[in-house]
Structure formats: C-alpha cells, structure tokens
Coordinates of C-alpha atoms in Angstrom, one line a residue:
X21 CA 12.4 -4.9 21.8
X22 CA 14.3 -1.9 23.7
X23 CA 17.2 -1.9 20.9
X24 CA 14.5 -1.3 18.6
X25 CA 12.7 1.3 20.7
X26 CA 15.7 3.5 21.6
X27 CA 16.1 3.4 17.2
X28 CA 12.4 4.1 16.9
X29 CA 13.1 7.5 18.9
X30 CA 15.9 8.5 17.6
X31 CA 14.3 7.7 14.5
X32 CA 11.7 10.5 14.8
X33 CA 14.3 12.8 16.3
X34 CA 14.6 14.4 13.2
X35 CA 16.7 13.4 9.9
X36 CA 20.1 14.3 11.5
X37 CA 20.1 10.7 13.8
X38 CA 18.7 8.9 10.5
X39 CA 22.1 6.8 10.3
X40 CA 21.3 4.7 13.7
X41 CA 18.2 3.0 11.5
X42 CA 19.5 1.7 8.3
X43 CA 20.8 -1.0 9.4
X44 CA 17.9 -3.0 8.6
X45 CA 17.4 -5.8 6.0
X46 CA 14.3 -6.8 4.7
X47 CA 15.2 -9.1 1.8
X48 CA 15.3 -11.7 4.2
X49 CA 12.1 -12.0 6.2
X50 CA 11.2 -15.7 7.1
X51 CA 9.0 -16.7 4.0
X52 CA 4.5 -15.7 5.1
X53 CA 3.5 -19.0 5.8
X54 CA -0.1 -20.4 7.2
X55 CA -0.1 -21.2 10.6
X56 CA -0.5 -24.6 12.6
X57 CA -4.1 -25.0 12.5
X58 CA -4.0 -23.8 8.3
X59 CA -5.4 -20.2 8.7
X60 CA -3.5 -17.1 7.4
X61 CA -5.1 -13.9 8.9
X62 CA -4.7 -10.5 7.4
X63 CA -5.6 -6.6 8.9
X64 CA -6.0 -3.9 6.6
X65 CA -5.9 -0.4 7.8
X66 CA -6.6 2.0 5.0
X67 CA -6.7 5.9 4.4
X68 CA -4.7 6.7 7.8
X69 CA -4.3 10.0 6.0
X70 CA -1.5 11.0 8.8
X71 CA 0.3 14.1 8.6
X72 CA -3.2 16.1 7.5
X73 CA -3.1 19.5 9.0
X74 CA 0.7 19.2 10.7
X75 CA 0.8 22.6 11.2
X76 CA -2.1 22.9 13.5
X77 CA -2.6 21.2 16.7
X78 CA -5.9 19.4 15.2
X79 CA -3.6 17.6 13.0
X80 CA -1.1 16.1 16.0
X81 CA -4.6 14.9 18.0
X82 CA -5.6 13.1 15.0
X83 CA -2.6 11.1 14.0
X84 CA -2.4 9.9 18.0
X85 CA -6.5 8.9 17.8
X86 CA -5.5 7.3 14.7
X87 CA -2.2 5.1 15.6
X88 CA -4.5 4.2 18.7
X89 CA -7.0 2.3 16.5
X90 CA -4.1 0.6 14.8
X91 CA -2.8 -0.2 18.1
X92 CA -6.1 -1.2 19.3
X93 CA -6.8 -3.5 16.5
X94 CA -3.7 -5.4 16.5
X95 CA -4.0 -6.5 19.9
X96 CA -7.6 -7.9 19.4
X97 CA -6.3 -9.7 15.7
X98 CA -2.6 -10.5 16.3
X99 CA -2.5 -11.0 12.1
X100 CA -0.1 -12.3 9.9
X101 CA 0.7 -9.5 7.7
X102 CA -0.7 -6.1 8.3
X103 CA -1.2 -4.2 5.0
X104 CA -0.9 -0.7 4.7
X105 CA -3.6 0.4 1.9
X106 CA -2.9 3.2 0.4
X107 CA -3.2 7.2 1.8
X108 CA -0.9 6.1 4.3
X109 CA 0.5 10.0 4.4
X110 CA -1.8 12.9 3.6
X111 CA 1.4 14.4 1.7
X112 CA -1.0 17.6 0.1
X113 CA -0.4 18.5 4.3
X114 CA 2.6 18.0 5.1
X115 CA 5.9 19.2 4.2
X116 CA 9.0 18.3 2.1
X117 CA 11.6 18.4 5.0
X118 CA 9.5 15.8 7.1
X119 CA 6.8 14.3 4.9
X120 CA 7.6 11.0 4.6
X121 CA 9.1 10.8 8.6
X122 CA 5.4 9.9 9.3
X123 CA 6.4 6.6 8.0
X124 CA 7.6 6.2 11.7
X125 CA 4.7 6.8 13.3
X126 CA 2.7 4.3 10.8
X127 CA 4.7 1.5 11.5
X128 CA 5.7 1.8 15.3
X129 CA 2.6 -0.2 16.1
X130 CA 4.0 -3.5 13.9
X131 CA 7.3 -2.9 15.0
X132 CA 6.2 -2.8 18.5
X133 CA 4.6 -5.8 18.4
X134 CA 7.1 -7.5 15.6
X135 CA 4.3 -7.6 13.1
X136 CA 5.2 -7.8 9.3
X137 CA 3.6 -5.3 6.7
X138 CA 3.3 -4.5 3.2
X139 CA 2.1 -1.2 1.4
X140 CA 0.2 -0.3 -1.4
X141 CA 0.7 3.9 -2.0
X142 CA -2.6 6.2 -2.6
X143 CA -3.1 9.7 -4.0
X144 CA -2.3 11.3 -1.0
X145 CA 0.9 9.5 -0.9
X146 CA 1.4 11.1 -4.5
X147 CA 2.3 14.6 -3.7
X148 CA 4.6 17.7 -4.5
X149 CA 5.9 17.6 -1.2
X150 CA 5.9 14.1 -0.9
X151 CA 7.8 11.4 -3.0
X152 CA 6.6 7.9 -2.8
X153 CA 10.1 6.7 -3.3
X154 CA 11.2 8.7 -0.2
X155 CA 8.3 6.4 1.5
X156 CA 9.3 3.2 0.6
X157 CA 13.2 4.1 1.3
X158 CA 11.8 5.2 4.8
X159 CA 9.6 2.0 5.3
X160 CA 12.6 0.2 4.9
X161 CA 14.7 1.7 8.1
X162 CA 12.4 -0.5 10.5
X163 CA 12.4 -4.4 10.4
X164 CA 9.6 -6.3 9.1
X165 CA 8.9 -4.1 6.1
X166 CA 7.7 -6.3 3.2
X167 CA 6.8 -3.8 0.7
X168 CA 8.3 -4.2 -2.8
X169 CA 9.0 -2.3 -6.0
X170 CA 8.9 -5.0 -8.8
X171 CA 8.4 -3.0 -12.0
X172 CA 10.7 -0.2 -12.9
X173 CA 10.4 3.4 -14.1
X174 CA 8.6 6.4 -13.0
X175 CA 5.1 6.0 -14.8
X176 CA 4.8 2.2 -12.7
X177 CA 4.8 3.9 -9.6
X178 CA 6.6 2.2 -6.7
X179 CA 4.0 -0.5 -4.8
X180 CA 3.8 -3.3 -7.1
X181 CA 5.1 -6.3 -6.0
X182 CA 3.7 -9.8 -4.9
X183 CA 4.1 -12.0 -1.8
X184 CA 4.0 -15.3 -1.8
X185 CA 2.4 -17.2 1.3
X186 CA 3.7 -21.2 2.0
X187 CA 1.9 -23.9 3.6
X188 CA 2.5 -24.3 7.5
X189 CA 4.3 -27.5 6.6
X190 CA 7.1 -26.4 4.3
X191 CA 9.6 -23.6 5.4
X192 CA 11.0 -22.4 1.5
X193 CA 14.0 -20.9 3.5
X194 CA 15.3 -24.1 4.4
X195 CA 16.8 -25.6 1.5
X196 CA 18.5 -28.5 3.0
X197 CA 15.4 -29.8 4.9
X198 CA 13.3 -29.9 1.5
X199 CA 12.5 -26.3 1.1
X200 CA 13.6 -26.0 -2.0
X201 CA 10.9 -27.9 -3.7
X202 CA 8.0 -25.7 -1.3
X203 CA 5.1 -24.7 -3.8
X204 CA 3.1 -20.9 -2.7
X205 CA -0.5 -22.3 -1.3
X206 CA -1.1 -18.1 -2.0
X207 CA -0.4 -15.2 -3.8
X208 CA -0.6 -11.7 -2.9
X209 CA -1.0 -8.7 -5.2
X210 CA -0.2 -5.3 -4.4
X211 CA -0.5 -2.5 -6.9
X212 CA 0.4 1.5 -7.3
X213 CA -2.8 3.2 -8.6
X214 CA -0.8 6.3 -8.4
X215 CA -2.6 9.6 -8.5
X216 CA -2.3 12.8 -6.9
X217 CA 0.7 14.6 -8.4
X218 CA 4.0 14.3 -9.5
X219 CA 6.8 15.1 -6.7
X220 CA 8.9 18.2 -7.3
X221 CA 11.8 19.6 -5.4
X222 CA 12.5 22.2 -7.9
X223 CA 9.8 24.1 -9.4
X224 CA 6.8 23.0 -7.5
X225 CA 4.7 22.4 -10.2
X226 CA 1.6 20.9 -9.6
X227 CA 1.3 17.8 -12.7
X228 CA -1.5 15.9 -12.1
X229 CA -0.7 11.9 -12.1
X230 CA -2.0 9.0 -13.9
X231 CA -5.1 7.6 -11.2
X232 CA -4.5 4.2 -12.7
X233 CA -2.4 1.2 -12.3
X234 CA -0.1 1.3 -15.2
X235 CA -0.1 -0.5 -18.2
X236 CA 3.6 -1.8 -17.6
X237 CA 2.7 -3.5 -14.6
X238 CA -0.5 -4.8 -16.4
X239 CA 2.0 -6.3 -18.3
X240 CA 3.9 -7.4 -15.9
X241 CA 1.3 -9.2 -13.4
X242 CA 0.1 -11.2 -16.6
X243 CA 3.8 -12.3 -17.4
X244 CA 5.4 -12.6 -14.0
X245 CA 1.7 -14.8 -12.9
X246 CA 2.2 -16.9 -16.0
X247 CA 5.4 -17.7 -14.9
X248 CA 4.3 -18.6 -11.5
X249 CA 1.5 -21.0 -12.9
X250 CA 4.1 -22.6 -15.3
X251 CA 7.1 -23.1 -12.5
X252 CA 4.3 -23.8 -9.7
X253 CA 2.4 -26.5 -12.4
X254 CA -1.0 -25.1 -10.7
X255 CA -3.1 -22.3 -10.5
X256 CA -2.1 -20.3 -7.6
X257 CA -5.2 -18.8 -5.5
X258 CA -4.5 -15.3 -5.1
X259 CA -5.8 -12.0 -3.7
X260 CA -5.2 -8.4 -4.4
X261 CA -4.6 -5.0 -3.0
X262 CA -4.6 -1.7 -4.6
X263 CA -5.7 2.1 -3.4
X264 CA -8.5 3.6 -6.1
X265 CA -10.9 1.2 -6.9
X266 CA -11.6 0.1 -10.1
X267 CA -14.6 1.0 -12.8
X268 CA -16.1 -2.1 -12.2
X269 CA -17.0 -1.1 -8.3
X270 CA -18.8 1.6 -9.8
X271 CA -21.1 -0.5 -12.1
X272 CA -22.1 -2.8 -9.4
X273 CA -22.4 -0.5 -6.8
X274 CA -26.1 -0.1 -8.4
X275 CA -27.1 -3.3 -7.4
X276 CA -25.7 -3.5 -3.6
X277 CA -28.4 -4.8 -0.9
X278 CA -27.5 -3.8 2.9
X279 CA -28.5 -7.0 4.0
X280 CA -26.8 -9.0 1.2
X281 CA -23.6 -7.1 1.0
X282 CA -23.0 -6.1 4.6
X283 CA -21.7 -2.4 5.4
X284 CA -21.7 1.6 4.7
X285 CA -22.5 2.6 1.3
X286 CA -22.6 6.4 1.6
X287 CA -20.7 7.4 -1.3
X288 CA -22.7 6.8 -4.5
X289 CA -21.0 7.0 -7.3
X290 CA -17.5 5.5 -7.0
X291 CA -14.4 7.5 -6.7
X292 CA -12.6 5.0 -9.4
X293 CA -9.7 4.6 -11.5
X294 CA -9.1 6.7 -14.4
X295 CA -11.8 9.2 -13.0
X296 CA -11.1 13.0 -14.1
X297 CA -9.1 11.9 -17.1
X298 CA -10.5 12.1 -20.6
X299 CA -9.7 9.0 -23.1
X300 CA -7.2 10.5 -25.0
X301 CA -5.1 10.9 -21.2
X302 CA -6.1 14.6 -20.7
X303 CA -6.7 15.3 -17.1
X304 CA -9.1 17.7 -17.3
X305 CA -12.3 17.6 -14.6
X306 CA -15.2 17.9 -14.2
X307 CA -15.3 17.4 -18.3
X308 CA -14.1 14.1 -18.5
X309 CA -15.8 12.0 -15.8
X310 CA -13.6 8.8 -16.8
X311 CA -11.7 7.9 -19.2
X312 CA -11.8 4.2 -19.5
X313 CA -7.5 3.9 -18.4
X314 CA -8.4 0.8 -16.0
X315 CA -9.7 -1.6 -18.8
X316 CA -6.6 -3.2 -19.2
X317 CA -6.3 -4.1 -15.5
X318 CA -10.0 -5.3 -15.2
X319 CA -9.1 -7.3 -17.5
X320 CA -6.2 -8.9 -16.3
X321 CA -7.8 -9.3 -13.4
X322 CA -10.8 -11.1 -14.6
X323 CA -8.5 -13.4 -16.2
X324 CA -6.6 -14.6 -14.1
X325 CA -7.6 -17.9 -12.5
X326 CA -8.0 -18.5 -9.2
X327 CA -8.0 -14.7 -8.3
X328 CA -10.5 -14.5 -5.6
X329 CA -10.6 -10.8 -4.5
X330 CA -9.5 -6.9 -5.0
X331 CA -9.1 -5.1 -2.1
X332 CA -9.2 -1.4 -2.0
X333 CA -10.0 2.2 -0.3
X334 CA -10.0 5.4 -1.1
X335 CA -14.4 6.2 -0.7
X336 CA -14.7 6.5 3.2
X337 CA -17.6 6.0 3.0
X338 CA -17.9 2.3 1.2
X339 CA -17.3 -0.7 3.2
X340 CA -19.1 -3.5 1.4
X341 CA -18.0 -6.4 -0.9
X342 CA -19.7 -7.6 -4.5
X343 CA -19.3 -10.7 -5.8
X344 CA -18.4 -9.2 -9.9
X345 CA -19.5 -12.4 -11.8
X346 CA -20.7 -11.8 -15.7
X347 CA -21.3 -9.1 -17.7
X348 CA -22.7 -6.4 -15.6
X349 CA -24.1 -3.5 -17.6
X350 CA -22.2 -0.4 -18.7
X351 CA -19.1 -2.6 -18.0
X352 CA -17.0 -3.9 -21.1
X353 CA -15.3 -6.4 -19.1
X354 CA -17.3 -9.9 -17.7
X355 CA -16.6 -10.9 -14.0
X356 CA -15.1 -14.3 -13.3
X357 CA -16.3 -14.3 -9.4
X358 CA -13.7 -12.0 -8.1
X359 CA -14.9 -10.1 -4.8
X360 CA -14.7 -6.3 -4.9
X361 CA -14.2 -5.3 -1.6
X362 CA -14.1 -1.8 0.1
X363 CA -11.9 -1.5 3.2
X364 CA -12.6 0.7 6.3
X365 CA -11.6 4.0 6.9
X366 CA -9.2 3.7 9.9
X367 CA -7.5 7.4 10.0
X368 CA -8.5 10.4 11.6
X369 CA -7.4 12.2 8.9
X370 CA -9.1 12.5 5.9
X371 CA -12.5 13.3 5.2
X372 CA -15.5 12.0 7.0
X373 CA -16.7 10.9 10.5
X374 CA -17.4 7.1 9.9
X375 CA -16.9 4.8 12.6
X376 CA -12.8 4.0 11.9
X377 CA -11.2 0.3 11.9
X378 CA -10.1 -2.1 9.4
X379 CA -11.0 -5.1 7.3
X380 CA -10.0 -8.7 8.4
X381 CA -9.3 -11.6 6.0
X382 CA -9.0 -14.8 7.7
X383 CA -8.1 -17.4 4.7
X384 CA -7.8 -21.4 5.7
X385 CA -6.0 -23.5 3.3
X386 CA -8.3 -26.1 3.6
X387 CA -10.7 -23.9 1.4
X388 CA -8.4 -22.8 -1.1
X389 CA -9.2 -25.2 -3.3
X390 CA -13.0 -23.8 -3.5
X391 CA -11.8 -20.1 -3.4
X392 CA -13.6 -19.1 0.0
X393 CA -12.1 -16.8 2.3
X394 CA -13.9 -15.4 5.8
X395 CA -13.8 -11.4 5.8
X396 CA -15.2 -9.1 8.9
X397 CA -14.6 -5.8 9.9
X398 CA -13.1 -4.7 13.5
X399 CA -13.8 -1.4 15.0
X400 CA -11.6 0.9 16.8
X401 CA -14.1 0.0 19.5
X402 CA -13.3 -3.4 19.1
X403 CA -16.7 -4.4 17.7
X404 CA -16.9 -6.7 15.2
X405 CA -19.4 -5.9 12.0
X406 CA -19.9 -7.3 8.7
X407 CA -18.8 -10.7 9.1
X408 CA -19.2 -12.5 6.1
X409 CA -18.2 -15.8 4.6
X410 CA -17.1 -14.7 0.1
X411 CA -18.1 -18.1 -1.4
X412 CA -20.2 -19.3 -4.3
X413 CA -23.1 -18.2 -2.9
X414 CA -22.1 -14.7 -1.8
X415 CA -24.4 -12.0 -3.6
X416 CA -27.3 -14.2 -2.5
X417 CA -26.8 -14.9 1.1
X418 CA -28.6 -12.8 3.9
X419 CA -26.6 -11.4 6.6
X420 CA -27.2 -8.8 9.3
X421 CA -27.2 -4.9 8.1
X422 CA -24.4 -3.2 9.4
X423 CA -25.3 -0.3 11.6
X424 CA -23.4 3.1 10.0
X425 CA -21.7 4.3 13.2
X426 CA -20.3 7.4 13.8
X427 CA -16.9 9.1 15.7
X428 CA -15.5 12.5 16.3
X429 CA -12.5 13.7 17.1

C-alpha cells in the first residue's frame, strides 16, 4: 500500500514524474468472480463531473466533497467492482495540459482500498480539451483498472468492452486445476455513448459528437454475444452500463409511480440518446429534438436474451428504475423485461443540489436463473433509500417513496 501511495503522489505531481506509474498491467487482473456465499456486489458512482470550475477555488472544494462520498461509500459497501459511469471529468472545465490528471484523483479511493473498476465515458468526458483516449491511457497507470476498448476507430468511441464475472467455484486463471473449461455465470456491458465534442489540439474547433452508441459496436455486441452464447452453449445473464440514456427511458418515464418505482424523478423529459440531432445526423438544436440514432441499440438490447438491465446517468435528477416490457407507445421497439435504471448523482460538480451517492447492485447467482437482481441506493450520508428487489413483478410492487433530499456545497 505505501509503494503505491508514494506513486499516487508523484503521480499528481504533475506530468514530468509520469514515468514512476506505468509500470502497471492490467491485462492480467484475477478473473471477477462471485464470492463464497454466491453474491457479486457492484457500486456505481456517476456524473463525478470533477475538474468543473479548476480555475476557481469553488471548483477544488467540490472535487474534495466529491472523492469524500466515494470514499464514504466504499467503506460502507466494500464492492466487487466499482464502475465509473460516465462524466467522470467535466473536460468543458478544465484544461488540455492537465485534463485527464483528474483521472488520479477518481481512482485514489479504489486504489486505496485495492478495489477494481471499470469506466464507461460521458459527454463531459468528450471535450476539446479533453481526449477520452488520454483517459483511458491515464486510467491505466494505477492497478486495478478494468476498463477496455474492444471496438476500433474513432466514431466507436473508446468504453466498450465487456467483463465477464465466474462462479466462486471455478478460478478461469488456473488452467491446470480445471479453469480452462470455467463457463461466465455473468456478463457485463459497458458502452461509449459519446457526445460532447470532438478533441482538438490544433485548431480548437468545436464539432459536436455523435450522442449515441455507435452503430459498429451495435454490431459488435450482437456478434461478439453470439459468439459467447455459442462457445458458452447457454444464454449468458447479463447487465449493462452506458452514460446517456436511451429513448426508451423517455417513453416510460410517463408512466413512473413514486411508490412503485422508488426515487427522484425531477427531470421530465429525458436527456436521451440521439437528442439535438436531426434524422439525417445534422446536429442542429433546439430544431431537431431527436433523431431516432439509438434504434439500433434498443434493439439489440431488447434482443438479447437474458439481458436483465441498462444502467445509466447523465439526468441528476432521475434515480428510478422501469421494468421496459412490450410495446410502450411512441416507442418503435417492444421491451423484453429489461430494467432501465437511472443512477445517482454522486459529484459535486455538475449541475444540481440532489442528495449525492451511488447505485448498488447486489446479484446472487442462485437467482440468475430467474433474472432477479437486488438494487438500492447509498447516500453520501450513508443512508440507504430505494431498496428494491427487479423481478417479474417489479412495475407492480409497492415500495416506500423515496424522500428527494437535498446538499450544498
């Protein structure tokens, strides 16, 4: 632990000591396995937004408030796997020289506390001043970095990847003691909904980028999860992660009920996807409200078996789950029981005073096989709200409203 705290401050000495830290190699992290009692638990911190207003003193009080609610947090849920979901950096703040260095402050807490992590990149992490690629480069100087760049080329984006996760019992890393012939009890998804703007170290021009998960990793998740079905011989329960939600979120957000989908829903009207882009791919808003780019994804999505949930940020002010089963109206794609869940804001940064923290996912492989999954939401004041259980029944259950807390600065 002091070897890697003496890197960790050299680390954010500035880019001259950068050489002491990449020495790491992530390739090959022990395999994400369940543990002994068959529960795999997972934090997600989203919109951190840190880095927003570095020039000012406001901005250094609220990335400390912020990496203490990610300290905070761990040490009441000791996960798994921490993701990382999207607007890690508010990159329209900060600048080239040092944008992505606030990579170092994000992951100090897991490295602390040799926690694991994987990323998805946001709008904010999108930026002139800020290249995504620099982020994931910069992710990878500390151990336990699992965030991947699967699909090639610069319209993809750079986050998508997936992660298998093994039963307790079977250890894929050790070949000779049967490892070999380990099967994934669980699949994780993680996506680049892109956004923001294009980086540029030359003539800072400011080109608006694709809001939408691309169509070659649309491509890709169907092919490489086909492969996995055929090699695997079953259908692999899986979950996914990505920043923007998608249109769908935005058709059933008419139909959400405080006490049967527990949490905030102060944003109406759903900050989605392929929003601000007309159909033809013109960016152009307020004219083109949305433009329809996500279709391909819902679809994917939708049909894909055993995919029991989408994770996602980006609205502050949305932290509830919907159960997206059949047609839903104004939506050309049916559900096939897939859970749309918001996160919870967890940064200082960013806009809006809700109450910060993250979303829990506590999976147990003994209800894989009916595609249910626990899900709750811990506060920086290390409440617990929301607490729900995403099942068959889940759209119809009653739970306890969620009281819309508030915190300042």
């Amino acid at each position: 632990m002091l070897h890697v705290s003496i890197l960790l401050l050299a680390a954010l000495a500035g880019p001259s000591r950068q050489a002491a830290v990449r020495q790491f190699d992530n390739t090959n992290l022990p395999a994400l396995r369940f543990n002994a009692d068959g529960n795999f638990k997972i934090t997600v911190f989203s919109d951190m937004h840190f880095g927003m207003y570095s020039w000012l003193p406001r901005g250094q009080k609220e990335d400390k408030k912020t990496a203490k609610v990610i300290n905070d947090i761990l040490d009441y849920e000791r996960p798994d796997l921490v993701v990382l979901n999207g607007d890690l950096i508010n990159g329209d703040g900060t600048f080239a020289h040092n944008s992505t260095h606030y990579i170092d402050h994000i992951v100090k807490p897991m490295v602390d506390r040799k926690l694991t992590w994987a990323s998805t990149y946001g709008n904010h992490d999108h930026q002139l001043n800020l290249p995504a690629e620099g982020s994931f480069e910069r992710e990878h100087t500390w151990p336990g970095a699992r965030t991947r760049r699967m699909v090639p080329g610069l319209a993809a984006g750079v986050t998508n990847y997936f992660l298998p996760v093994y039963p307790a019992n079977c250890d894929p890393d050790n070949v000779d003691g049967g490892g070999k012939d380990c099967a994934p009890e669980l699949l994780l998804w993680f996506f680049d909904s892109r956004g923001g703007y294009y980086h540029s170290s030359v003539d800072k021009t400011r080109t608006p980028q694709p809001n939408w998960v691309d169509s070659s990793v649309v491509e890709w998740f169907r092919k490489t999860n086909a492969e996995l079905k055929c090699r695997y011989r079953k259908v692999i329960p899986s979950l996914a992660f990505v920043h923007i939600p998608v249109n769908a979120t935005d058709a059933v957000q008419k139909h959400w009920d405080p006490t049967r989908h527990p949490g905030i829903n102060d944003e109406v009207g759903v900050a989605m996807q392929g929003q601000g882009w007309c159909p033809e791919g013109k960016h152009d808003w307020p004219r083109c409200k949305y433009g329809g780019q996500d279709v391909p994804f819902m679809q994917a999505l939708a049909q894909t078996g055993g995919m029991m949930g989408l994770f996602y940020g980006h609205d502050h002010g949305n932290t509830w789950c919907y159960k997206w089963t059949g047609d839903v109206q104004g939506l050309p794609v049916p559900g096939n029981g897939m859970n749309l869940c918001f996160g919870q804001h967890t940064g200082y940064g960013g806009y809006g005073d809700w109450i910060r923290g993250a979303r829990e996912i506590v999976i147990s492989q003994d209800k894989l096989k009916d595609r249910v999954f626990e899900s709750h939401m811990r506060l920086e004041t290390g409440e617990v709200v929301g607490s729900i259980t995403l099942n068959s029944t889940y759209n119809g259950d009653v739970y306890p409203v969620t009281p819309n807390q508030k915190t300042y600065l």
